[in-house]
């Protein structure tokens, strides 16, 4: 028997009949497959709730959540039982009725009143409401999740067990998918909070009964709930299948990363069966390895790899090296990696695609893509942080004569020493000539848009010179305007972003990245 498709449910807090109904229509238009009417506040009479269910354009879950699990209902249990029994016995009953397991067990005798009306999992009858027994912990991960699931499943009337808890880390997503796989019936297992967000997106992959997505920022009913429009448009809900491979961006924070938009659009364009999610992991090597181990070992996740950003680039390299995986030579030299690959036999690889994002556009501008060499080219790299380090590695390896210019000379010297290049104080840049200039500092970045590493009219800026600003917000920085006026070739920071993402995409999918799509998505994100 095939499981019915996972419901994409928009929660609606019911304050007034008409407003709730209007939101249900909004949910239908937005691509939801069901709504959850939260009637905890009891502003409608029982007959009105029945009328709302009858009028709803989408199947409904009715939830009158008790205050013991952060709901708004604190009345006598008999009142809830009366409401649910009336709904279940109505000519058009709701699809689901949600009761907390704890309250069900406490008032089992009262709740038996539902028995004649609700579906019985052992002998389901079409058209009857399904009882959802739920358990919520907004403070952390209960130690007895598997036991709670077993207790729900042991209740003869429980059609859908539902577990929701606050994720302690990204590893809770793997746990949620495992619980879903363990349940003999379609269940709900959701890790709340930002780290748990993938469990909501991947619920469909694991054949969950339902997952939730908010109509708008105000309508969300639990932390970490994505928006309905994001679920459909960004995470491609309708394309997620059991075999869909999972990728993501690891960082802290990750909420504002543009990588999900780029990679998901790339998967859609190329027809690759993948989904790319935000993977928040708190700072620290322990947190990093614990979470990623859980994802890598998960049978349910089909985890294929990740983009890794601040503060975990060094952690990625260390983990892959410690586990005997394959670390790219240049990533080891740079001391940081931003791309994790996990192959079918769970072997790990770490690469640094940032240096490709710097090297490839320069080679293309100089017509040297084929040779890949920059011998004789005088490259000035400004900065000595992560971006500058990747630039020095890329251009030194390609044969350029690299000089590092940095505000703190000591840091420039350390970087220069690692790659056998020269180091100068930032002020020396004013008297220096170069064929390629790379800005690896935040100078020029919003909100300091009037700053630049160069003074106006710098003598080295002339036709034939390439100026690469790694800053991509704004799209055209002051440095690039100065370079343009002087007739230099200009490379914006978006090219680094697009080409480093392209290298990741190609490594994971084995297909060329759709660069035009990547550029479009990034341009839209940056408001071009
Ligand atoms: P980082 O590790 O913090 O390094 C920042 C560097 O900039 C340091 O060398 C620092 O000098 C220098 N710096 C900071 N403020 C300065 C100022 N006011 N004047 C002169 N120098 C200053 O940062 P990062 O990760 O390398 O990132 C640097 C920039 O690269 C970011 O702003 C970002 O826009 C860009 N980036 C772009 C991409 C992309 O895909 N396009 C990717 C990564 C980064 P000290 O050593 O003296 O402190």
Coordinates of C-alpha atoms and ligand atoms in Angstrom, one line a residue:
X1 CA 0.0 0.0 0.0
X2 CA 1.4 3.4 -0.9
X3 CA 1.2 6.1 1.8
X4 CA -0.9 9.2 1.0
X5 CA 1.1 12.3 0.1
X6 CA 2.4 14.4 3.0
X7 CA 0.0 17.3 3.7
X8 CA 1.4 20.8 3.5
X9 CA -0.6 22.5 6.2
X10 CA -1.0 26.2 6.8
X11 CA -1.8 27.0 10.4
X12 CA -4.6 29.6 11.0
X13 CA -5.3 31.1 14.4
X14 CA -9.0 31.6 14.5
X15 CA -10.1 35.0 15.8
X16 CA -13.1 35.5 13.6
X17 CA -15.1 33.3 11.2
X18 CA -14.7 35.4 8.0
X19 CA -11.0 36.2 8.6
X20 CA -10.2 32.5 9.1
X21 CA -12.1 31.5 6.0
X22 CA -10.3 34.1 4.0
X23 CA -7.0 32.8 5.2
X24 CA -8.0 29.2 4.2
X25 CA -8.7 30.5 0.7
X26 CA -5.3 32.3 0.8
X27 CA -3.7 28.9 1.8
X28 CA -5.4 27.2 -1.1
X29 CA -4.1 29.9 -3.5
X30 CA -0.6 29.6 -2.0
X31 CA -0.4 25.9 -2.6
X32 CA -1.2 24.4 0.8
X33 CA -3.0 21.0 0.8
X34 CA -4.7 21.5 4.1
X35 CA -5.2 24.1 6.9
X36 CA -5.0 23.8 10.6
X37 CA -7.6 25.9 12.4
X38 CA -6.3 26.7 15.8
X39 CA -9.4 27.3 17.9
X40 CA -7.8 27.4 21.3
X41 CA -9.1 30.9 22.0
X42 CA -12.6 29.6 21.6
X43 CA -14.0 32.8 20.0
X44 CA -16.4 30.7 17.9
X45 CA -19.3 28.6 19.2
X46 CA -19.2 24.8 18.5
X47 CA -21.7 25.2 15.6
X48 CA -19.6 28.0 14.1
X49 CA -16.5 25.8 14.1
X50 CA -18.5 23.1 12.4
X51 CA -19.6 25.7 9.8
X52 CA -16.0 26.8 9.3
X53 CA -14.9 23.3 8.6
X54 CA -17.8 22.8 6.2
X55 CA -17.0 26.1 4.4
X56 CA -13.2 25.5 4.2
X57 CA -11.9 25.1 0.7
X58 CA -9.2 22.8 2.0
X59 CA -9.2 19.8 4.3
X60 CA -8.9 20.9 7.9
X61 CA -7.1 19.8 11.0
X62 CA -8.8 21.2 14.2
X63 CA -6.5 22.0 17.1
X64 CA -7.7 23.3 20.4
X65 CA -4.3 23.2 22.1
X66 CA -4.2 23.0 25.9
X67 CA -2.2 25.5 27.9
X68 CA -0.1 22.7 29.3
X69 CA 1.6 22.5 25.8
X70 CA 1.6 26.3 25.2
X71 CA -1.9 26.4 23.7
X72 CA -4.6 29.0 24.6
X73 CA -7.2 26.5 26.0
X74 CA -7.4 26.3 29.8
X75 CA -11.0 25.3 30.3
X76 CA -12.7 22.1 31.4
X77 CA -11.6 19.0 29.4
X78 CA -15.3 18.2 28.9
X79 CA -15.7 21.3 26.8
X80 CA -12.9 20.2 24.4
X81 CA -14.4 16.7 24.2
X82 CA -17.8 18.2 23.4
X83 CA -16.3 20.4 20.6
X84 CA -14.3 17.5 19.0
X85 CA -17.2 15.1 19.3
X86 CA -19.5 17.5 17.6
X87 CA -17.0 18.1 14.8
X88 CA -16.4 14.4 14.3
X89 CA -20.1 13.7 14.1
X90 CA -20.8 16.6 11.7
X91 CA -21.9 15.9 8.1
X92 CA -18.6 17.3 7.0
X93 CA -16.1 16.3 9.6
X94 CA -12.5 17.7 9.7
X95 CA -9.7 15.6 8.4
X96 CA -7.9 15.5 11.7
X97 CA -8.5 16.3 15.4
X98 CA -5.4 17.1 17.5
X99 CA -5.3 16.2 21.2
X100 CA -2.2 16.1 23.4
X101 CA -1.2 12.6 24.4
X102 CA -0.8 13.7 28.0
X103 CA -4.4 15.0 28.2
X104 CA -5.7 12.1 26.3
X105 CA -4.2 9.7 28.8
X106 CA -5.3 11.8 31.8
X107 CA -8.9 12.0 30.6
X108 CA -9.2 8.8 28.6
X109 CA -12.7 8.0 29.9
X110 CA -14.0 11.4 28.7
X111 CA -12.3 11.2 25.3
X112 CA -13.9 7.8 24.6
X113 CA -16.9 9.9 23.6
X114 CA -15.1 10.3 20.2
X115 CA -14.9 6.5 19.6
X116 CA -18.1 6.1 17.6
X117 CA -17.2 9.0 15.2
X118 CA -13.4 8.9 14.5
X119 CA -11.5 6.7 12.2
X120 CA -10.0 3.5 13.6
X121 CA -6.5 2.9 12.2
X122 CA -7.0 -0.9 12.2
X123 CA -10.2 -0.6 10.0
X124 CA -10.2 2.8 8.5
X125 CA -13.5 4.2 7.2
X126 CA -13.3 6.9 4.6
X127 CA -14.7 10.3 5.5
X128 CA -14.1 10.0 9.3
X129 CA -11.8 12.4 11.2
X130 CA -8.4 11.0 12.1
X131 CA -7.3 11.4 15.7
X132 CA -3.9 13.0 16.0
X133 CA -2.2 12.4 19.4
X134 CA 0.5 14.9 19.9
X135 CA 3.3 15.9 22.2
X136 CA 5.1 19.2 22.2
X137 CA 8.2 20.3 24.1
X138 CA 9.1 23.9 23.4
X139 CA 12.1 23.8 25.8
X140 CA 14.2 20.9 24.4
X141 CA 14.4 17.3 23.2
X142 CA 12.6 14.9 25.6
X143 CA 14.7 11.8 26.4
X144 CA 11.7 9.5 25.8
X145 CA 10.6 10.4 22.3
X146 CA 10.6 6.8 21.1
X147 CA 8.5 5.8 24.2
X148 CA 6.0 8.7 23.5
X149 CA 5.7 7.5 19.9
X150 CA 5.0 3.9 21.2
X151 CA 2.4 5.2 23.6
X152 CA 0.6 7.0 20.9
X153 CA 0.7 4.0 18.6
X154 CA -0.7 1.8 21.4
X155 CA -3.9 3.9 21.5
X156 CA -6.4 2.1 19.3
X157 CA -7.9 5.4 18.1
X158 CA -4.7 7.2 17.3
X159 CA -4.4 7.4 13.5
X160 CA -1.5 9.9 13.5
X161 CA 1.2 10.2 16.2
X162 CA 2.7 13.7 16.3
X163 CA 6.0 14.6 18.1
X164 CA 7.3 18.2 18.1
X165 CA 10.2 19.3 20.2
X166 CA 12.8 22.1 20.3
X167 CA 15.9 21.0 18.4
X168 CA 19.0 20.9 20.4
X169 CA 21.0 20.9 17.3
X170 CA 20.9 20.1 13.6
X171 CA 21.2 16.4 14.5
X172 CA 17.5 16.5 15.7
X173 CA 16.5 16.6 12.0
X174 CA 18.1 13.2 11.5
X175 CA 16.3 12.0 14.6
X176 CA 12.9 13.3 13.3
X177 CA 13.3 11.4 10.0
X178 CA 14.3 8.2 11.9
X179 CA 11.2 8.4 14.1
X180 CA 9.1 8.9 11.0
X181 CA 10.7 5.8 9.4
X182 CA 10.1 3.8 12.7
X183 CA 6.4 4.6 12.8
X184 CA 4.2 2.0 11.1
X185 CA 1.7 4.7 10.3
X186 CA 2.3 8.1 8.7
X187 CA 3.3 10.3 11.6
X188 CA 4.6 13.8 12.3
X189 CA 8.0 14.4 13.8
X190 CA 9.2 18.0 13.8
X191 CA 12.2 19.6 15.4
X192 CA 11.4 23.2 16.2
X193 CA 13.7 26.2 15.9
X194 CA 16.1 27.3 13.2
X195 CA 18.3 24.2 13.5
X196 CA 15.2 22.0 13.1
X197 CA 13.9 23.7 10.0
X198 CA 15.1 20.9 7.6
X199 CA 12.9 18.4 9.5
X200 CA 9.9 20.5 8.3
X201 CA 11.1 20.6 4.7
X202 CA 12.2 17.0 4.5
X203 CA 9.0 15.6 6.2
X204 CA 7.7 14.8 2.7
X205 CA 10.8 12.9 1.8
X206 CA 10.2 10.7 4.9
X207 CA 6.4 10.2 4.1
X208 CA 5.2 12.2 7.1
X209 CA 1.4 12.7 7.5
X210 CA 1.9 16.5 7.4
X211 CA 4.2 19.4 7.9
X212 CA 3.4 23.1 8.5
X213 CA 4.2 26.2 6.7
X214 CA 3.1 29.7 7.7
X215 CA 1.0 32.0 5.4
X216 CA 3.0 35.0 6.5
X217 CA 5.5 36.0 9.2
X218 CA 2.7 36.8 11.6
X219 CA 0.7 33.5 11.1
X220 CA 3.4 31.0 12.2
X221 CA 2.5 28.9 15.2
X222 CA 5.9 27.4 16.1
X223 CA 9.5 28.5 15.9
X224 CA 11.4 27.5 12.7
X225 CA 8.2 27.2 10.6
X226 CA 9.1 28.2 7.0
X227 CA 6.7 30.4 5.0
X228 CA 4.3 28.6 2.6
X229 CA 5.7 30.6 -0.3
X230 CA 9.2 29.5 0.6
X231 CA 8.2 25.9 0.9
X232 CA 6.7 25.9 -2.5
X233 CA 9.0 28.3 -4.4
X234 CA 12.3 28.1 -2.7
X235 CA 12.4 24.5 -1.4
X236 CA 10.4 23.1 -4.3
X237 CA 7.9 21.1 -2.1
X238 CA 6.1 19.6 -5.1
X239 CA 9.4 18.1 -6.4
X240 CA 10.5 16.4 -3.1
X241 CA 10.3 12.6 -3.3
X242 CA 11.5 9.8 -1.1
X243 CA 14.7 9.5 -3.2
X244 CA 15.5 13.2 -3.3
X245 CA 19.1 13.9 -2.2
X246 CA 19.7 16.4 0.5
X247 CA 22.3 19.3 0.4
X248 CA 22.5 22.5 2.4
X249 CA 24.5 25.4 3.8
X250 CA 26.2 24.9 7.1
X251 CA 26.9 28.0 9.2
X252 CA 25.8 30.2 12.1
X253 CA 23.8 32.2 11.2
X254 CA 22.4 30.7 8.0
X255 CA 19.1 32.5 7.8
X256 CA 20.2 35.1 5.3
X257 CA 22.3 32.9 3.1
X258 CA 21.6 33.2 -0.6
X259 CA 22.9 29.7 -1.3
X260 CA 19.5 27.9 -0.9
X261 CA 18.0 30.2 -3.6
X262 CA 20.9 29.6 -6.0
X263 CA 21.3 25.8 -5.6
X264 CA 17.6 25.0 -5.5
X265 CA 17.0 27.0 -8.6
X266 CA 20.0 25.1 -10.2
X267 CA 18.4 21.8 -9.2
X268 CA 15.1 22.9 -10.8
X269 CA 16.8 24.1 -14.0
X270 CA 18.9 20.9 -14.5
X271 CA 16.2 18.5 -13.3
X272 CA 18.5 17.2 -10.6
X273 CA 16.6 15.4 -7.9
X274 CA 17.9 17.4 -4.9
X275 CA 16.9 19.8 -2.3
X276 CA 19.1 22.4 -0.5
X277 CA 18.3 23.5 3.0
X278 CA 19.7 25.8 5.7
X279 CA 21.7 23.8 8.2
X280 CA 22.4 25.9 11.4
X281 CA 25.2 24.5 13.6
X282 CA 26.4 26.5 16.6
X283 CA 30.0 27.5 16.8
X284 CA 32.5 24.8 17.9
X285 CA 34.1 21.6 16.5
X286 CA 32.1 19.3 18.8
X287 CA 28.8 20.8 17.6
X288 CA 29.9 20.6 14.0
X289 CA 31.0 16.9 14.1
X290 CA 28.1 15.7 16.2
X291 CA 25.5 17.3 13.8
X292 CA 27.2 16.3 10.6
X293 CA 27.9 12.8 11.8
X294 CA 24.2 12.3 12.4
X295 CA 23.4 13.6 8.9
X296 CA 26.0 11.5 7.2
X297 CA 25.1 8.3 9.0
X298 CA 21.3 8.8 8.6
X299 CA 19.7 6.2 6.3
X300 CA 16.7 8.4 5.8
X301 CA 18.4 11.7 4.8
X302 CA 20.4 10.8 1.7
X303 CA 22.8 13.6 2.6
X304 CA 25.0 14.4 -0.4
X305 CA 27.0 17.4 0.8
X306 CA 27.0 20.9 2.0
X307 CA 28.4 24.4 1.5
X308 CA 30.2 25.3 4.7
X309 CA 30.6 28.9 5.8
X310 CA 31.5 30.9 8.9
X311 CA 32.4 29.7 11.5
X312 CA 33.0 26.2 10.3
X313 CA 35.3 26.3 7.3
X314 CA 38.3 25.2 9.4
X315 CA 36.2 22.6 11.2
X316 CA 35.2 21.0 7.9
X317 CA 38.8 20.5 6.8
X318 CA 39.7 19.1 10.2
X319 CA 36.8 16.6 10.3
X320 CA 37.5 15.3 6.8
X321 CA 41.2 14.9 7.5
X322 CA 40.5 13.2 10.8
X323 CA 38.1 10.8 9.2
X324 CA 40.5 9.8 6.4
X325 CA 38.4 11.5 3.7
X326 CA 39.8 13.3 0.7
X327 CA 40.9 16.9 1.3
X328 CA 41.8 19.0 -1.7
X329 CA 45.5 20.0 -1.6
X330 CA 44.8 23.7 -2.0
X331 CA 42.1 23.6 0.7
X332 CA 44.7 22.1 3.0
X333 CA 47.2 24.9 2.1
X334 CA 44.5 27.5 2.6
X335 CA 43.6 25.9 5.9
X336 CA 39.9 26.0 5.2
X337 CA 37.3 24.3 3.1
X338 CA 33.8 25.4 2.1
X339 CA 32.5 22.3 0.3
X340 CA 31.6 18.9 1.8
X341 CA 31.0 16.0 -0.5
X342 CA 29.5 12.7 0.8
X343 CA 29.5 9.9 -1.7
X344 CA 27.3 6.8 -1.9
X345 CA 29.5 4.9 0.5
X346 CA 29.6 7.8 2.9
X347 CA 33.2 8.8 2.1
X348 CA 33.8 12.4 2.7
X349 CA 35.6 15.0 0.7
X350 CA 36.5 18.6 1.5
X351 CA 37.3 21.2 -1.1
X352 CA 37.6 25.0 -1.3
X353 CA 35.6 26.4 -4.1
X354 CA 36.3 30.0 -3.1
X355 CA 39.7 30.0 -4.9
X356 CA 38.0 28.8 -8.1
X357 CA 35.5 31.6 -7.7
X358 CA 38.4 34.0 -7.7
X359 CA 40.6 32.4 -10.3
X360 CA 38.1 31.4 -13.0
X361 CA 36.7 34.9 -13.7
X362 CA 40.3 36.4 -13.9
X363 CA 41.4 33.6 -16.4
X364 CA 38.3 34.3 -18.4
X365 CA 38.9 38.1 -18.5
X366 CA 42.5 37.6 -19.6
X367 CA 41.7 34.9 -22.2
X368 CA 43.8 32.3 -20.3
X369 CA 41.1 29.8 -19.4
X370 CA 42.7 27.0 -21.3
X371 CA 46.2 27.3 -19.9
X372 CA 44.9 28.2 -16.4
X373 CA 48.2 30.1 -15.9
X374 CA 48.9 33.6 -14.8
X375 CA 52.7 33.5 -15.0
X376 CA 54.2 37.0 -14.9
X377 CA 51.0 38.7 -13.8
X378 CA 51.5 41.2 -10.9
X379 CA 48.7 40.6 -8.5
X380 CA 47.9 42.9 -5.5
X381 CA 45.7 41.2 -2.9
X382 CA 44.2 43.6 -0.3
X383 CA 43.4 42.0 3.0
X384 CA 44.7 39.0 5.0
X385 CA 41.4 37.3 6.1
X386 CA 39.7 34.3 4.6
X387 CA 38.8 35.8 1.2
X388 CA 42.3 37.2 0.7
X389 CA 43.8 33.9 1.7
X390 CA 41.9 32.1 -1.0
X391 CA 42.9 34.8 -3.5
X392 CA 46.6 34.5 -2.6
X393 CA 46.4 30.6 -2.9
X394 CA 44.6 30.8 -6.2
X395 CA 46.8 33.4 -7.9
X396 CA 50.1 32.1 -6.4
X397 CA 49.3 28.5 -7.5
X398 CA 48.6 29.9 -11.1
X399 CA 52.1 31.5 -11.2
X400 CA 51.2 35.1 -10.5
X401 CA 53.6 37.4 -8.6
X402 CA 51.4 38.1 -5.6
X403 CA 51.8 40.9 -3.0
X404 CA 49.6 41.0 0.0
X405 CA 48.6 44.5 1.3
X406 CA 47.0 44.7 4.7
X407 CA 46.1 47.1 7.5
X408 CA 47.9 44.9 10.0
X409 CA 51.3 44.2 8.4
X410 CA 52.0 41.3 10.7
X411 CA 48.9 39.5 9.4
X412 CA 49.9 40.2 5.9
X413 CA 53.4 38.7 6.6
X414 CA 51.9 35.6 8.1
X415 CA 49.8 35.0 5.1
X416 CA 52.6 35.8 2.6
X417 CA 54.9 33.4 4.4
X418 CA 52.5 30.5 4.0
X419 CA 52.4 30.9 0.2
X420 CA 55.9 32.3 -0.4
X421 CA 54.7 35.7 -1.6
X422 CA 55.5 39.4 -0.6
X423 CA 53.8 41.4 2.2
X424 CA 53.4 45.2 2.4
X425 CA 51.5 47.6 4.6
X426 CA 48.1 48.8 3.2
X427 CA 49.5 52.4 2.7
X428 CA 52.1 51.1 0.2
X429 CA 49.3 50.2 -2.2
X430 CA 49.1 53.9 -3.2
X431 CA 52.6 53.7 -4.9
X432 CA 52.3 50.2 -6.3
X433 CA 51.6 49.1 -9.9
X434 CA 49.7 45.9 -10.6
X435 CA 48.0 44.0 -13.4
X436 CA 45.4 42.5 -11.1
X437 CA 43.9 44.0 -8.0
X438 CA 41.7 42.0 -5.6
X439 CA 39.9 43.6 -2.7
X440 CA 39.5 41.0 0.1
X441 CA 38.5 43.5 2.7
X442 CA 35.0 44.8 3.6
X443 CA 36.0 48.3 2.3
X444 CA 33.1 49.5 0.1
X445 CA 30.6 47.2 1.6
X446 CA 27.1 48.4 2.6
X447 CA 26.8 50.6 4.7
X448 CA 30.3 52.0 4.1
X449 CA 29.7 52.4 0.4
X450 CA 32.0 55.5 0.0
X451 CA 35.1 53.6 1.1
X452 CA 37.7 52.0 -1.2
X453 CA 41.2 50.5 -0.8
X454 CA 42.4 53.0 -3.4
X455 CA 42.4 56.8 -3.6
X456 CA 40.7 58.4 -6.7
X457 CA 43.1 58.6 -9.7
X458 CA 45.4 55.8 -8.6
X459 CA 48.1 55.7 -11.3
X460 CA 48.0 51.9 -11.7
X461 CA 44.4 51.9 -12.8
X462 CA 44.4 51.8 -16.6
X463 CA 43.1 49.8 -19.5
X464 CA 44.3 46.2 -19.4
X465 CA 44.3 46.1 -15.6
X466 CA 41.8 43.7 -14.0
X467 CA 40.1 44.9 -10.7
X468 CA 38.2 42.2 -8.8
X469 CA 36.2 43.3 -5.8
X470 CA 35.0 40.4 -3.6
X471 CA 32.4 42.7 -2.0
X472 CA 29.1 42.1 -3.7
X473 CA 26.8 44.3 -1.7
X474 CA 26.5 46.8 -3.4
X475 CA 26.8 45.2 -6.8
X476 CA 28.9 48.1 -8.0
X477 CA 31.3 49.3 -5.3
X478 CA 33.3 52.5 -5.2
X479 CA 36.4 50.5 -6.2
X480 CA 34.7 49.2 -9.3
X481 CA 33.5 52.7 -10.2
X482 CA 37.0 54.0 -9.9
X483 CA 38.3 51.1 -12.0
X484 CA 35.6 51.6 -14.7
X485 CA 36.4 55.3 -15.1
X486 CA 40.0 54.4 -15.7
X487 CA 39.1 51.8 -18.3
X488 CA 40.0 48.7 -16.3
X489 CA 38.2 45.3 -16.6
X490 CA 35.9 45.0 -13.6
X491 CA 34.8 41.8 -11.9
X492 CA 32.1 42.2 -9.2
X493 CA 32.0 40.0 -6.1
X494 CA 28.9 38.3 -7.4
X495 CA 31.1 36.5 -9.9
X496 CA 33.1 35.0 -7.1
X497 CA 29.9 33.9 -5.4
X498 CA 28.4 32.5 -8.5
X499 CA 31.5 30.6 -9.6
X500 CA 32.3 29.2 -6.2
X501 CA 28.6 27.9 -6.0
X502 CA 29.0 26.5 -9.5
X503 CA 32.0 24.5 -8.5
X504 CA 30.0 23.0 -5.6
X505 CA 27.0 22.3 -7.8
X506 CA 29.2 20.5 -10.4
X507 CA 30.9 18.5 -7.7
X508 CA 27.6 17.2 -6.3
X509 CA 25.6 16.8 -9.4
X510 CA 28.2 15.9 -12.0
X511 CA 26.4 18.4 -14.3
X512 CA 27.5 21.9 -15.5
X513 CA 26.0 24.6 -13.3
X514 CA 23.3 26.8 -15.0
X515 CA 25.4 30.0 -14.6
X516 CA 22.7 32.3 -16.1
X517 CA 20.2 31.0 -13.6
X518 CA 22.6 31.5 -10.7
X519 CA 23.4 35.1 -11.8
X520 CA 19.7 35.9 -12.2
X521 CA 18.8 34.5 -8.8
X522 CA 21.7 36.4 -7.1
X523 CA 20.8 39.6 -9.0
X524 CA 17.2 39.4 -7.8
X525 CA 18.3 38.7 -4.2
X526 CA 20.5 41.7 -4.3
X527 CA 17.8 43.8 -5.8
X528 CA 19.2 44.4 -9.2
Ligands
LIG1 P1 38.0 38.7 7.4 O1 38.6 37.3 7.5 O2 37.4 39.3 8.6 O3 39.2 39.7 6.9 C1 38.9 41.0 6.7 C2 40.2 41.7 6.2 O4 39.8 43.0 5.8 C3 41.3 41.7 7.2 O5 42.5 41.5 6.5 C4 41.2 43.2 7.7 O6 42.4 43.7 8.1 C5 40.7 43.9 6.5 N1 39.9 45.1 6.9 C6 38.7 45.1 7.6 N2 38.3 46.3 7.8 C7 39.2 47.1 7.2 C8 39.3 48.6 7.0 N3 38.4 49.4 7.5 N4 40.4 49.0 6.3 C9 41.3 48.2 5.9 N5 41.3 46.9 6.0 C10 40.2 46.4 6.6 O7 36.9 38.7 6.3 P2 36.8 37.8 5.0 O8 36.0 36.6 5.3 O9 38.1 37.6 4.4 O10 35.9 38.7 4.1 C11 36.3 39.9 3.5 C12 35.4 40.4 2.5 O11 35.4 39.5 1.4 C13 34.0 40.5 3.0 O12 33.7 41.8 3.3 C14 33.1 40.0 1.8 O13 32.4 41.1 1.2 C15 34.1 39.4 0.8 N6 33.7 38.0 0.5 C16 33.1 37.8 -0.7 C17 32.8 36.5 -1.0 C18 32.1 36.3 -2.4 O14 31.7 35.2 -2.6 N7 32.0 37.3 -3.2 C19 33.1 35.4 -0.2 C20 33.8 35.7 1.0 C21 34.1 37.0 1.3 P3 43.1 43.4 9.5 O15 43.8 42.1 9.3 O16 44.1 44.6 9.7 O17 42.1 43.4 10.5

